[in-house]
Amino acid sequence: QQVIEPGNESENKLASTEDWDKLAEARVAIQSKQFDRAAELLQGNESAEALLLRGMLETARRNYQDATGHLEAALAKDHSIAYAHY
């Protein structure tokens, strides 16, 4: 269960099911090594989940410094994202 601190609701919540669909498609694109498609799907989304996926994308691209920045930002928004701790 995600705990949302007062005042941060808009930055922690996704706007719609369309956002979730794009995140799911981005995750599949990363696993399929369609990195440009994944980046396109993640544009404009600054949710914790999107930041996590950007970290995963940059890890897959072997851009570890960029990946670290995205993963740390994801943790700052939602410290319960276990993958970002790795």
Tab-separated table of N, CA and C in Angstrom:
chain	number	residue	atom	x	y	z
A	1	GLN	N	0.839	-1.178	0.000
A	1	GLN	CA	0.000	0.000	0.000
A	1	GLN	C	0.881	1.236	0.000
A	2	GLN	N	0.579	2.148	-0.907
A	2	GLN	CA	1.358	3.371	-1.023
A	2	GLN	C	0.805	4.421	-0.075
A	3	VAL	N	1.689	5.043	0.682
A	3	VAL	CA	1.304	6.135	1.561
A	3	VAL	C	1.626	7.434	0.845
A	4	ILE	N	0.641	8.280	0.698
A	4	ILE	CA	0.836	9.560	0.033
A	4	ILE	C	0.823	10.657	1.077
A	5	GLU	N	1.918	11.394	1.137
A	5	GLU	CA	2.031	12.483	2.097
A	5	GLU	C	1.110	13.631	1.668
A	6	PRO	N	0.504	14.326	2.624
A	6	PRO	CA	-0.347	15.470	2.278
A	6	PRO	C	0.424	16.487	1.456
A	7	GLY	N	-0.219	16.994	0.430
A	7	GLY	CA	0.415	17.982	-0.427
A	7	GLY	C	1.156	17.398	-1.613
A	8	ASN	N	1.399	16.090	-1.637
A	8	ASN	CA	2.127	15.464	-2.740
A	8	ASN	C	1.240	14.576	-3.601
A	9	GLU	N	-0.059	14.679	-3.423
A	9	GLU	CA	-0.960	13.779	-4.136
A	9	GLU	C	-0.776	13.846	-5.648
A	10	SER	N	-0.665	15.042	-6.195
A	10	SER	CA	-0.592	15.168	-7.647
A	10	SER	C	0.692	14.591	-8.221
A	11	GLU	N	1.796	14.629	-7.488
A	11	GLU	CA	3.037	14.098	-8.041
A	11	GLU	C	3.167	12.593	-7.837
A	12	ASN	N	2.400	12.002	-6.941
A	12	ASN	CA	2.501	10.576	-6.676
A	12	ASN	C	1.461	9.747	-7.422
A	13	LYS	N	0.341	10.332	-7.785
A	13	LYS	CA	-0.716	9.590	-8.449
A	13	LYS	C	-0.579	9.685	-9.959
A	14	LEU	N	-0.995	8.644	-10.635
A	14	LEU	CA	-1.086	8.684	-12.083
A	14	LEU	C	-2.448	9.249	-12.449
A	15	ALA	N	-2.514	9.945	-13.563
A	15	ALA	CA	-3.734	10.654	-13.927
A	15	ALA	C	-4.855	9.727	-14.382
A	16	SER	N	-4.527	8.640	-15.049
A	16	SER	CA	-5.594	7.837	-15.644
A	16	SER	C	-5.105	6.423	-15.930
A	17	THR	N	-6.049	5.603	-16.354
A	17	THR	CA	-5.670	4.251	-16.765
A	17	THR	C	-4.814	4.304	-18.028
A	18	GLU	N	-4.955	5.354	-18.813
A	18	GLU	CA	-4.102	5.515	-19.997
A	18	GLU	C	-2.639	5.612	-19.588
A	19	ASP	N	-2.371	6.301	-18.475
A	19	ASP	CA	-1.001	6.379	-17.966
A	19	ASP	C	-0.487	4.988	-17.609
A	20	TRP	N	-1.310	4.204	-16.940
A	20	TRP	CA	-0.905	2.840	-16.572
A	20	TRP	C	-0.654	1.997	-17.815
A	21	ASP	N	-1.497	2.163	-18.826
A	21	ASP	CA	-1.307	1.420	-20.071
A	21	ASP	C	0.028	1.782	-20.730
A	22	LYS	N	0.352	3.067	-20.743
A	22	LYS	CA	1.629	3.498	-21.329
A	22	LYS	C	2.810	2.947	-20.534
A	23	LEU	N	2.683	2.938	-19.209
A	23	LEU	CA	3.768	2.399	-18.385
A	23	LEU	C	3.947	0.908	-18.637
A	24	ALA	N	2.850	0.190	-18.762
A	24	ALA	CA	2.931	-1.247	-19.032
A	24	ALA	C	3.572	-1.489	-20.398
A	25	GLU	N	3.165	-0.705	-21.380
A	25	GLU	CA	3.743	-0.845	-22.719
A	25	GLU	C	5.227	-0.487	-22.713
A	26	ALA	N	5.605	0.523	-21.934
A	26	ALA	CA	7.016	0.903	-21.827
A	26	ALA	C	7.831	-0.217	-21.206
A	27	ARG	N	7.284	-0.866	-20.191
A	27	ARG	CA	7.988	-1.990	-19.550
A	27	ARG	C	8.229	-3.111	-20.557
A	28	VAL	N	7.224	-3.421	-21.368
A	28	VAL	CA	7.371	-4.452	-22.397
A	28	VAL	C	8.399	-4.017	-23.439
A	29	ALA	N	8.377	-2.747	-23.814
A	29	ALA	CA	9.347	-2.243	-24.796
A	29	ALA	C	10.775	-2.363	-24.274
A	30	ILE	N	10.973	-2.078	-22.986
A	30	ILE	CA	12.313	-2.214	-22.396
A	30	ILE	C	12.766	-3.665	-22.467
A	31	GLN	N	11.889	-4.578	-22.088
A	31	GLN	CA	12.239	-5.996	-22.105
A	31	GLN	C	12.494	-6.499	-23.527
A	32	SER	N	11.843	-5.855	-24.500
A	32	SER	CA	12.019	-6.238	-25.908
A	32	SER	C	13.153	-5.485	-26.586
A	33	LYS	N	13.876	-4.677	-25.801
A	33	LYS	CA	15.001	-3.886	-26.293
A	33	LYS	C	14.581	-2.853	-27.337
A	34	GLN	N	13.348	-2.370	-27.228
A	34	GLN	CA	12.851	-1.284	-28.069
A	34	GLN	C	12.974	0.004	-27.259
A	35	PHE	N	14.214	0.422	-27.051
A	35	PHE	CA	14.511	1.489	-26.108
A	35	PHE	C	13.936	2.844	-26.521
A	36	ASP	N	13.976	3.170	-27.800
A	36	ASP	CA	13.428	4.448	-28.242
A	36	ASP	C	11.916	4.498	-28.022
A	37	ARG	N	11.243	3.392	-28.266
A	37	ARG	CA	9.792	3.327	-28.049
A	37	ARG	C	9.478	3.503	-26.557
A	38	ALA	N	10.249	2.863	-25.706
A	38	ALA	CA	10.034	2.986	-24.262
A	38	ALA	C	10.217	4.434	-23.823
A	39	ALA	N	11.265	5.089	-24.310
A	39	ALA	CA	11.510	6.487	-23.943
A	39	ALA	C	10.360	7.381	-24.393
A	40	GLU	N	9.849	7.112	-25.574
A	40	GLU	CA	8.717	7.881	-26.103
A	40	GLU	C	7.488	7.723	-25.203
A	41	LEU	N	7.216	6.517	-24.769
A	41	LEU	CA	6.059	6.248	-23.919
A	41	LEU	C	6.180	6.894	-22.538
A	42	LEU	N	7.392	7.089	-22.073
A	42	LEU	CA	7.619	7.647	-20.741
A	42	LEU	C	7.673	9.172	-20.729
A	43	GLN	N	7.721	9.797	-21.882
A	43	GLN	CA	7.819	11.254	-21.955
A	43	GLN	C	6.643	11.915	-21.239
A	44	GLY	N	6.963	12.938	-20.464
A	44	GLY	CA	5.933	13.734	-19.816
A	44	GLY	C	5.352	13.144	-18.545
A	45	ASN	N	5.748	11.953	-18.185
A	45	ASN	CA	5.225	11.312	-16.975
A	45	ASN	C	6.319	11.342	-15.914
A	46	GLU	N	6.054	11.997	-14.812
A	46	GLU	CA	7.037	12.128	-13.735
A	46	GLU	C	6.619	11.365	-12.474
A	47	SER	N	5.736	10.388	-12.632
A	47	SER	CA	5.336	9.577	-11.481
A	47	SER	C	6.499	8.705	-11.021
A	48	ALA	N	6.402	8.196	-9.828
A	48	ALA	CA	7.444	7.315	-9.289
A	48	ALA	C	7.638	6.097	-10.189
A	49	GLU	N	6.544	5.538	-10.681
A	49	GLU	CA	6.633	4.357	-11.549
A	49	GLU	C	7.337	4.699	-12.859
A	50	ALA	N	7.051	5.864	-13.430
A	50	ALA	CA	7.709	6.273	-14.675
A	50	ALA	C	9.201	6.499	-14.439
A	51	LEU	N	9.546	7.090	-13.316
A	51	LEU	CA	10.962	7.291	-12.992
A	51	LEU	C	11.674	5.954	-12.805
A	52	LEU	N	11.000	5.005	-12.184
A	52	LEU	CA	11.556	3.660	-12.044
A	52	LEU	C	11.825	3.055	-13.422
A	53	LEU	N	10.855	3.159	-14.313
A	53	LEU	CA	11.019	2.597	-15.651
A	53	LEU	C	12.122	3.307	-16.429
A	54	ARG	N	12.261	4.629	-16.230
A	54	ARG	CA	13.380	5.333	-16.868
A	54	ARG	C	14.709	4.796	-16.345
A	55	GLY	N	14.760	4.507	-15.057
A	55	GLY	CA	15.960	3.908	-14.486
A	55	GLY	C	16.241	2.542	-15.083
A	56	MET	N	15.195	1.749	-15.254
A	56	MET	CA	15.349	0.431	-15.872
A	56	MET	C	15.799	0.570	-17.325
A	57	LEU	N	15.227	1.555	-18.023
A	57	LEU	CA	15.591	1.796	-19.419
A	57	LEU	C	17.065	2.165	-19.538
A	58	GLU	N	17.504	3.096	-18.709
A	58	GLU	CA	18.903	3.518	-18.778
A	58	GLU	C	19.850	2.404	-18.326
A	59	THR	N	19.416	1.567	-17.414
A	59	THR	CA	20.223	0.405	-17.033
A	59	THR	C	20.374	-0.540	-18.222
A	60	ALA	N	19.270	-0.773	-18.929
A	60	ALA	CA	19.315	-1.643	-20.105
A	60	ALA	C	20.215	-1.054	-21.195
A	61	ARG	N	20.245	0.265	-21.282
A	61	ARG	CA	21.111	0.951	-22.249
A	61	ARG	C	22.562	1.049	-21.752
A	62	ARG	N	22.778	0.637	-20.521
A	62	ARG	CA	24.084	0.686	-19.853
A	62	ARG	C	24.552	2.119	-19.596
A	63	ASN	N	23.590	3.008	-19.403
A	63	ASN	CA	23.856	4.386	-18.990
A	63	ASN	C	23.627	4.444	-17.483
A	64	TYR	N	24.574	3.918	-16.737
A	64	TYR	CA	24.375	3.700	-15.311
A	64	TYR	C	24.255	4.991	-14.502
A	65	GLN	N	24.964	6.024	-14.903
A	65	GLN	CA	24.865	7.284	-14.162
A	65	GLN	C	23.455	7.874	-14.300
A	66	ASP	N	22.920	7.888	-15.510
A	66	ASP	CA	21.551	8.369	-15.715
A	66	ASP	C	20.549	7.473	-14.987
A	67	ALA	N	20.778	6.169	-15.042
A	67	ALA	CA	19.879	5.220	-14.367
A	67	ALA	C	19.820	5.510	-12.877
A	68	THR	N	20.968	5.751	-12.274
A	68	THR	CA	21.028	6.028	-10.841
A	68	THR	C	20.196	7.262	-10.487
A	69	GLY	N	20.302	8.304	-11.292
A	69	GLY	CA	19.528	9.516	-11.040
A	69	GLY	C	18.032	9.264	-11.075
A	70	HIS	N	17.577	8.500	-12.056
A	70	HIS	CA	16.143	8.202	-12.173
A	70	HIS	C	15.674	7.313	-11.019
A	71	LEU	N	16.481	6.334	-10.663
A	71	LEU	CA	16.092	5.434	-9.577
A	71	LEU	C	16.049	6.169	-8.238
A	72	GLU	N	16.991	7.062	-8.013
A	72	GLU	CA	16.976	7.846	-6.776
A	72	GLU	C	15.763	8.769	-6.731
A	73	ALA	N	15.400	9.350	-7.873
A	73	ALA	CA	14.209	10.204	-7.930
A	73	ALA	C	12.941	9.393	-7.675
A	74	ALA	N	12.897	8.168	-8.193
A	74	ALA	CA	11.742	7.296	-7.939
A	74	ALA	C	11.624	6.997	-6.451
A	75	LEU	N	12.753	6.707	-5.815
A	75	LEU	CA	12.741	6.425	-4.373
A	75	LEU	C	12.339	7.649	-3.556
A	76	ALA	N	12.725	8.814	-4.013
A	76	ALA	CA	12.351	10.038	-3.298
A	76	ALA	C	10.840	10.236	-3.310
A	77	LYS	N	10.191	9.807	-4.386
A	77	LYS	CA	8.732	9.934	-4.487
A	77	LYS	C	8.008	8.794	-3.793
A	78	ASP	N	8.594	7.599	-3.842
A	78	ASP	CA	7.949	6.421	-3.246
A	78	ASP	C	9.038	5.459	-2.782
A	79	HIS	N	9.356	5.495	-1.504
A	79	HIS	CA	10.455	4.684	-0.968
A	79	HIS	C	10.147	3.188	-0.925
A	80	SER	N	8.934	2.807	-1.244
A	80	SER	CA	8.577	1.387	-1.196
A	80	SER	C	8.856	0.640	-2.510
A	81	ILE	N	9.384	1.322	-3.514
A	81	ILE	CA	9.682	0.669	-4.798
A	81	ILE	C	10.939	-0.177	-4.607
A	82	ALA	N	10.754	-1.454	-4.433
A	82	ALA	CA	11.854	-2.345	-4.093
A	82	ALA	C	12.920	-2.411	-5.175
A	83	TYR	N	12.544	-2.455	-6.442
A	83	TYR	CA	13.513	-2.602	-7.532
A	83	TYR	C	14.527	-1.464	-7.523
A	84	ALA	N	14.094	-0.270	-7.173
A	84	ALA	CA	14.991	0.884	-7.211
A	84	ALA	C	16.119	0.769	-6.195
A	85	HIS	N	15.966	-0.088	-5.189
A	85	HIS	CA	17.013	-0.272	-4.196
A	85	HIS	C	18.179	-1.093	-4.719
A	86	TYR	N	17.985	-1.822	-5.808
A	86	TYR	CA	19.041	-2.665	-6.343
A	86	TYR	C	19.959	-1.824	-7.171
